[in-house]
Amino acid sequence: QPLFQLDPTQVEADVQSLRAQYRMARASVARWQSERDNLQRVNFGPELSLDPDPRLALVHEGQQQLFSSRREAFAREQAGLKASIEGAAQQLSGMRRARGDQLAQADSLRQQLSNLRPLAENGYIPRNRLLEYERQLSQIQQDLAQNSGESGRIEQGILESRLKLAQHIDEYQKEVRSQLADARLKSLTLEQQLASASFDLQHSEITAPADGIAVNLGVHTEGAVVRAGETLLEIVPQDARLEVEGRLPVNLVDRVG
């Protein structure tokens, strides 16, 4: 039989607020898990997906938008790094082709110089012609040295960009895992708070533990304020054996009958 009805207004408000926060936290956990697993969309799981509350759809939509925004930003950064690597690789390929042409030209000039030197020494051709071929060979050798240095610089840049690409993925996953751990902790805390508030709400109506007579009533007016642990009344059971709890010295035990 109900004895007291505590005002549930504040507790009901607390339960509603905590339930909303808990759902948001659970949706956030689902989003971070989906990011960690590199899914295309947030997997909210059956607990959240099958909840009929229409307000939850707004929560899902907001989390999906955050998920998509972060994925797109990450993809753009990755695409930028990959494009840089691809551009450098194409430039390096072109320089290697140019180096092959330069090496062929250098070999051709060396061959021509080998044939022309005896002729120039014997006066069959002008020496200026020999000097021109030597100048061309010297220029090509300079171009080869420049090509080699530039190719090395580009190769180093490609290696650094690939390392940066891998580090970007590692840092992204590290952040996701850290955020997921925080979201799980928050969800667990809210779950415990919600359970506590729900317990208070379920026990806002105080019922008699047994049939009997109410005595020593501590509350007499509607709207009275009671303190935690305060005795509201006592029940003297009816149709039940009366039991008395007491304490006495050990040496008097044999005198109790």
mmCIF file of C-alpha atoms in Angstrom:
data_model
loop_
_atom_site.group_PDB
_atom_site.id
_atom_site.type_symbol
_atom_site.label_atom_id
_atom_site.label_comp_id
_atom_site.label_asym_id
_atom_site.label_seq_id
_atom_site.Cartn_x
_atom_site.Cartn_y
_atom_site.Cartn_z
ATOM 1 C CA GLN A 1 0.000 0.000 0.000
ATOM 2 C CA PRO A 2 1.398 3.461 -0.919
ATOM 3 C CA LEU A 3 2.340 5.568 2.081
ATOM 4 C CA PHE A 4 4.087 8.623 0.577
ATOM 5 C CA GLN A 5 4.389 10.105 -2.886
ATOM 6 C CA LEU A 6 7.580 12.093 -3.398
ATOM 7 C CA ASP A 7 7.447 14.909 -5.947
ATOM 8 C CA PRO A 8 8.923 13.312 -9.098
ATOM 9 C CA THR A 9 9.173 16.525 -11.150
ATOM 10 C CA GLN A 10 12.897 17.120 -10.719
ATOM 11 C CA VAL A 11 13.788 13.443 -10.943
ATOM 12 C CA GLU A 12 11.742 13.045 -14.142
ATOM 13 C CA ALA A 13 13.545 16.042 -15.642
ATOM 14 C CA ASP A 14 16.889 14.548 -14.626
ATOM 15 C CA VAL A 15 15.987 11.195 -16.190
ATOM 16 C CA GLN A 16 14.921 12.806 -19.462
ATOM 17 C CA SER A 17 18.054 14.963 -19.611
ATOM 18 C CA LEU A 18 20.375 12.070 -18.771
ATOM 19 C CA ARG A 19 18.625 9.777 -21.253
ATOM 20 C CA ALA A 20 19.124 12.343 -24.023
ATOM 21 C CA GLN A 21 22.784 12.807 -23.066
ATOM 22 C CA TYR A 22 23.299 9.046 -22.896
ATOM 23 C CA ARG A 23 21.824 8.525 -26.357
ATOM 24 C CA MET A 24 24.037 11.279 -27.723
ATOM 25 C CA ALA A 25 27.057 9.670 -26.083
ATOM 26 C CA ARG A 26 26.157 6.240 -27.496
ATOM 27 C CA ALA A 27 25.739 7.755 -30.967
ATOM 28 C CA SER A 28 29.121 9.455 -30.577
ATOM 29 C CA VAL A 29 30.713 6.119 -29.634
ATOM 30 C CA ALA A 30 29.163 4.540 -32.741
ATOM 31 C CA ARG A 31 30.567 7.355 -34.903
ATOM 32 C CA TRP A 32 34.097 7.031 -33.555
ATOM 33 C CA GLN A 33 33.957 3.241 -33.903
ATOM 34 C CA SER A 34 32.850 3.592 -37.528
ATOM 35 C CA GLU A 35 35.701 6.042 -38.165
ATOM 36 C CA ARG A 36 38.185 3.668 -36.566
ATOM 37 C CA ASP A 37 36.945 0.807 -38.757
ATOM 38 C CA ASN A 38 36.986 3.002 -41.899
ATOM 39 C CA LEU A 39 33.292 2.408 -42.665
ATOM 40 C CA GLN A 40 31.414 4.370 -45.312
ATOM 41 C CA ARG A 41 28.590 5.297 -42.928
ATOM 42 C CA VAL A 42 28.041 5.315 -39.182
ATOM 43 C CA ASN A 43 26.925 1.929 -37.857
ATOM 44 C CA PHE A 44 24.638 2.818 -34.952
ATOM 45 C CA GLY A 45 23.845 -0.818 -34.139
ATOM 46 C CA PRO A 46 20.429 -2.298 -33.311
ATOM 47 C CA GLU A 47 20.141 -0.586 -29.918
ATOM 48 C CA LEU A 48 20.064 2.886 -31.476
ATOM 49 C CA SER A 49 18.784 2.052 -34.962
ATOM 50 C CA LEU A 50 15.611 0.337 -33.700
ATOM 51 C CA ASP A 51 14.740 2.984 -31.107
ATOM 52 C CA PRO A 52 11.371 4.475 -32.174
ATOM 53 C CA ASP A 53 12.007 7.884 -30.586
ATOM 54 C CA PRO A 54 11.801 10.405 -33.484
ATOM 55 C CA ARG A 55 14.231 12.727 -31.712
ATOM 56 C CA LEU A 56 16.918 10.110 -32.105
ATOM 57 C CA ALA A 57 16.783 10.539 -35.882
ATOM 58 C CA LEU A 58 18.112 14.087 -35.442
ATOM 59 C CA VAL A 59 20.930 12.748 -33.288
ATOM 60 C CA HIS A 60 21.808 10.187 -35.964
ATOM 61 C CA GLU A 61 21.712 12.821 -38.683
ATOM 62 C CA GLY A 62 24.034 15.120 -36.749
ATOM 63 C CA GLN A 63 26.510 12.333 -36.039
ATOM 64 C CA GLN A 64 26.426 11.225 -39.690
ATOM 65 C CA GLN A 65 27.183 14.783 -40.816
ATOM 66 C CA LEU A 66 30.151 14.982 -38.444
ATOM 67 C CA PHE A 67 31.333 11.587 -39.664
ATOM 68 C CA SER A 68 31.084 12.596 -43.328
ATOM 69 C CA SER A 69 32.790 15.955 -42.746
ATOM 70 C CA ARG A 70 35.761 14.355 -41.003
ATOM 71 C CA ARG A 71 36.075 11.631 -43.651
ATOM 72 C CA GLU A 72 35.970 14.201 -46.456
ATOM 73 C CA ALA A 73 38.572 16.400 -44.765
ATOM 74 C CA PHE A 74 40.837 13.385 -44.217
ATOM 75 C CA ALA A 75 40.340 12.242 -47.815
ATOM 76 C CA ARG A 76 41.219 15.724 -49.131
ATOM 77 C CA GLU A 77 44.426 15.807 -47.117
ATOM 78 C CA GLN A 78 45.326 12.308 -48.288
ATOM 79 C CA ALA A 79 44.532 13.206 -51.905
ATOM 80 C CA GLY A 80 46.751 16.285 -51.663
ATOM 81 C CA LEU A 81 49.693 14.241 -50.409
ATOM 82 C CA LYS A 82 49.120 11.537 -53.036
ATOM 83 C CA ALA A 83 48.865 14.145 -55.809
ATOM 84 C CA SER A 84 52.158 15.655 -54.649
ATOM 85 C CA ILE A 85 53.797 12.222 -54.774
ATOM 86 C CA GLU A 86 52.310 11.473 -58.187
ATOM 87 C CA GLY A 87 53.444 14.822 -59.602
ATOM 88 C CA ALA A 88 56.960 14.337 -58.278
ATOM 89 C CA ALA A 89 57.053 10.790 -59.658
ATOM 90 C CA GLN A 90 56.076 12.031 -63.113
ATOM 91 C CA GLN A 91 58.709 14.764 -62.929
ATOM 92 C CA LEU A 92 61.313 12.187 -61.905
ATOM 93 C CA SER A 93 60.287 9.920 -64.787
ATOM 94 C CA GLY A 94 60.721 12.808 -67.241
ATOM 95 C CA MET A 95 64.137 13.646 -65.847
ATOM 96 C CA ARG A 96 65.224 10.027 -66.169
ATOM 97 C CA ARG A 97 64.161 10.001 -69.813
ATOM 98 C CA ALA A 98 66.050 13.262 -70.348
ATOM 99 C CA ARG A 99 69.102 11.747 -68.660
ATOM 100 C CA GLY A 100 68.951 8.807 -71.065
ATOM 101 C CA ASP A 101 68.912 11.208 -74.030
ATOM 102 C CA GLN A 102 71.795 13.204 -72.561
ATOM 103 C CA LEU A 103 73.863 10.075 -72.015
ATOM 104 C CA ALA A 104 73.261 9.055 -75.629
ATOM 105 C CA GLN A 105 74.319 12.525 -76.823
ATOM 106 C CA ALA A 106 77.444 12.390 -74.661
ATOM 107 C CA ASP A 107 78.385 8.982 -76.075
ATOM 108 C CA SER A 108 77.840 10.259 -79.627
ATOM 109 C CA LEU A 109 80.016 13.331 -79.017
ATOM 110 C CA ARG A 110 82.780 11.239 -77.462
ATOM 111 C CA GLN A 111 82.745 8.987 -80.506
ATOM 112 C CA GLN A 112 82.889 11.960 -82.855
ATOM 113 C CA LEU A 113 85.723 13.543 -80.871
ATOM 114 C CA SER A 114 87.630 10.274 -80.979
ATOM 115 C CA ASN A 115 87.358 10.286 -84.779
ATOM 116 C CA LEU A 116 88.049 14.001 -85.254
ATOM 117 C CA ARG A 117 91.105 14.440 -83.013
ATOM 118 C CA PRO A 118 93.547 12.680 -85.407
ATOM 119 C CA LEU A 119 92.167 14.698 -88.316
ATOM 120 C CA ALA A 120 92.552 17.973 -86.421
ATOM 121 C CA GLU A 121 96.081 17.081 -85.323
ATOM 122 C CA ASN A 122 97.051 16.445 -88.955
ATOM 123 C CA GLY A 123 95.352 19.643 -90.120
ATOM 124 C CA TYR A 124 92.627 17.988 -92.160
ATOM 125 C CA ILE A 125 89.855 19.836 -90.293
ATOM 126 C CA PRO A 126 89.815 23.182 -88.492
ATOM 127 C CA ARG A 127 90.674 22.940 -84.818
ATOM 128 C CA ASN A 128 87.712 25.206 -84.039
ATOM 129 C CA ARG A 129 85.426 22.408 -85.140
ATOM 130 C CA LEU A 130 87.017 20.061 -82.588
ATOM 131 C CA LEU A 131 86.709 22.683 -79.865
ATOM 132 C CA GLU A 132 82.993 23.106 -80.638
ATOM 133 C CA TYR A 133 82.382 19.392 -80.109
ATOM 134 C CA GLU A 134 84.335 19.513 -76.856
ATOM 135 C CA ARG A 135 82.265 22.499 -75.701
ATOM 136 C CA GLN A 136 79.051 20.607 -76.489
ATOM 137 C CA LEU A 137 80.276 17.559 -74.551
ATOM 138 C CA SER A 138 81.193 19.735 -71.567
ATOM 139 C CA GLN A 139 77.718 21.309 -71.585
ATOM 140 C CA ILE A 140 76.021 17.916 -71.703
ATOM 141 C CA GLN A 141 78.167 16.691 -68.806
ATOM 142 C CA GLN A 142 77.065 19.733 -66.787
ATOM 143 C CA ASP A 143 73.445 18.995 -67.682
ATOM 144 C CA LEU A 144 73.906 15.388 -66.560
ATOM 145 C CA ALA A 145 75.314 16.521 -63.211
ATOM 146 C CA GLN A 146 72.417 18.933 -62.750
ATOM 147 C CA ASN A 147 69.949 16.216 -63.724
ATOM 148 C CA SER A 148 71.488 13.833 -61.220
ATOM 149 C CA GLY A 149 71.291 16.362 -58.392
ATOM 150 C CA GLU A 150 67.720 17.363 -59.200
ATOM 151 C CA SER A 151 66.646 13.716 -59.501
ATOM 152 C CA GLY A 152 68.122 12.972 -56.088
ATOM 153 C CA ARG A 153 66.270 15.923 -54.587
ATOM 154 C CA ILE A 154 62.975 14.763 -56.111
ATOM 155 C CA GLU A 155 63.507 11.168 -54.932
ATOM 156 C CA GLN A 156 64.138 12.453 -51.410
ATOM 157 C CA GLY A 157 60.982 14.551 -51.609
ATOM 158 C CA ILE A 158 58.950 11.524 -52.694
ATOM 159 C CA LEU A 159 60.274 9.486 -49.762
ATOM 160 C CA GLU A 160 59.428 12.292 -47.337
ATOM 161 C CA SER A 161 55.931 12.668 -48.801
ATOM 162 C CA ARG A 162 55.298 8.932 -48.500
ATOM 163 C CA LEU A 163 56.449 9.043 -44.897
ATOM 164 C CA LYS A 164 54.192 12.032 -44.273
ATOM 165 C CA LEU A 165 51.299 10.122 -45.859
ATOM 166 C CA ALA A 166 51.830 7.165 -43.516
ATOM 167 C CA GLN A 167 52.232 9.472 -40.505
ATOM 168 C CA HIS A 168 49.022 11.281 -41.439
ATOM 169 C CA ILE A 169 47.114 7.985 -41.341
ATOM 170 C CA ASP A 170 48.735 7.002 -38.022
ATOM 171 C CA GLU A 171 47.963 10.366 -36.417
ATOM 172 C CA TYR A 172 44.383 10.229 -37.669
ATOM 173 C CA GLN A 173 43.830 6.755 -36.217
ATOM 174 C CA LYS A 174 45.551 7.778 -32.981
ATOM 175 C CA GLU A 175 43.184 10.722 -32.602
ATOM 176 C CA VAL A 176 40.163 8.538 -33.425
ATOM 177 C CA ARG A 177 41.126 5.942 -30.812
ATOM 178 C CA SER A 178 41.707 8.620 -28.187
ATOM 179 C CA GLN A 179 38.340 10.232 -28.901
ATOM 180 C CA LEU A 180 36.665 6.812 -28.870
ATOM 181 C CA ALA A 181 38.090 6.054 -25.423
ATOM 182 C CA ASP A 182 36.827 9.410 -24.110
ATOM 183 C CA ALA A 183 33.395 8.838 -25.664
ATOM 184 C CA ARG A 184 33.136 5.374 -24.102
ATOM 185 C CA LEU A 185 34.060 6.737 -20.676
ATOM 186 C CA LYS A 186 31.471 9.497 -20.994
ATOM 187 C CA SER A 187 28.845 6.989 -22.131
ATOM 188 C CA LEU A 188 29.574 4.711 -19.165
ATOM 189 C CA THR A 189 29.390 7.626 -16.715
ATOM 190 C CA LEU A 190 26.060 8.782 -18.135
ATOM 191 C CA GLU A 191 24.720 5.222 -18.088
ATOM 192 C CA GLN A 192 25.465 4.978 -14.373
ATOM 193 C CA GLN A 193 23.943 8.389 -13.678
ATOM 194 C CA LEU A 194 20.838 7.458 -15.677
ATOM 195 C CA ALA A 195 20.472 4.183 -13.778
ATOM 196 C CA SER A 196 20.710 6.059 -10.473
ATOM 197 C CA ALA A 197 18.144 8.677 -11.522
ATOM 198 C CA SER A 198 15.807 5.981 -12.886
ATOM 199 C CA PHE A 199 16.050 4.140 -9.562
ATOM 200 C CA ASP A 200 15.082 7.329 -7.713
ATOM 201 C CA LEU A 201 12.146 7.853 -10.059
ATOM 202 C CA GLN A 202 10.914 4.281 -9.637
ATOM 203 C CA HIS A 203 11.025 4.700 -5.866
ATOM 204 C CA SER A 204 9.357 8.094 -5.689
ATOM 205 C CA GLU A 205 6.300 6.250 -4.358
ATOM 206 C CA ILE A 206 7.031 4.765 -0.942
ATOM 207 C CA THR A 207 4.976 1.689 -0.105
ATOM 208 C CA ALA A 208 4.531 -0.258 3.128
ATOM 209 C CA PRO A 209 6.797 -3.305 3.351
ATOM 210 C CA ALA A 210 4.074 -5.187 5.247
ATOM 211 C CA ASP A 211 0.514 -4.811 6.501
ATOM 212 C CA GLY A 212 0.338 -3.098 9.832
ATOM 213 C CA ILE A 213 -0.276 0.080 11.778
ATOM 214 C CA ALA A 214 1.657 3.275 11.029
ATOM 215 C CA VAL A 215 3.126 4.922 14.121
ATOM 216 C CA ASN A 216 5.572 7.735 14.860
ATOM 217 C CA LEU A 217 4.630 9.613 11.702
ATOM 218 C CA GLY A 218 7.349 12.138 10.864
ATOM 219 C CA VAL A 219 5.571 13.955 8.002
ATOM 220 C CA HIS A 220 2.212 15.635 8.525
ATOM 221 C CA THR A 221 1.729 18.106 5.647
ATOM 222 C CA GLU A 222 1.622 17.910 1.859
ATOM 223 C CA GLY A 223 4.735 19.367 0.259
ATOM 224 C CA ALA A 224 6.898 18.816 3.316
ATOM 225 C CA VAL A 225 10.636 18.506 2.766
ATOM 226 C CA VAL A 226 12.339 15.332 3.971
ATOM 227 C CA ARG A 227 16.049 14.797 4.397
ATOM 228 C CA ALA A 228 17.991 11.831 3.133
ATOM 229 C CA GLY A 229 17.912 8.995 5.675
ATOM 230 C CA GLU A 230 15.130 10.594 7.707
ATOM 231 C CA THR A 231 12.571 8.226 9.317
ATOM 232 C CA LEU A 232 9.141 9.019 7.881
ATOM 233 C CA LEU A 233 7.160 6.556 9.992
ATOM 234 C CA GLU A 234 7.314 3.138 11.562
ATOM 235 C CA ILE A 235 5.145 0.122 10.781
ATOM 236 C CA VAL A 236 3.881 -2.236 13.478
ATOM 237 C CA PRO A 237 3.113 -5.443 11.562
ATOM 238 C CA GLN A 238 -0.242 -7.144 12.010
ATOM 239 C CA ASP A 239 -0.895 -10.835 11.690
ATOM 240 C CA ALA A 240 2.800 -11.411 12.160
ATOM 241 C CA ARG A 241 4.924 -12.582 15.034
ATOM 242 C CA LEU A 242 6.488 -9.700 16.960
ATOM 243 C CA GLU A 243 10.250 -9.938 17.088
ATOM 244 C CA VAL A 244 12.447 -7.853 19.356
ATOM 245 C CA GLU A 245 16.085 -7.220 18.551
ATOM 246 C CA GLY A 246 18.352 -6.504 21.466
ATOM 247 C CA ARG A 247 21.871 -6.870 22.849
ATOM 248 C CA LEU A 248 23.104 -8.213 26.178
ATOM 249 C CA PRO A 249 26.425 -9.199 27.745
ATOM 250 C CA VAL A 250 27.775 -12.630 26.867
ATOM 251 C CA ASN A 251 27.684 -13.774 30.508
ATOM 252 C CA LEU A 252 23.878 -13.337 30.573
ATOM 253 C CA VAL A 253 23.155 -15.539 27.572
ATOM 254 C CA ASP A 254 22.097 -18.494 29.761
ATOM 255 C CA ARG A 255 19.424 -16.336 31.427
ATOM 256 C CA VAL A 256 17.561 -15.605 28.211
ATOM 257 C CA GLY A 257 14.659 -17.938 27.657
#
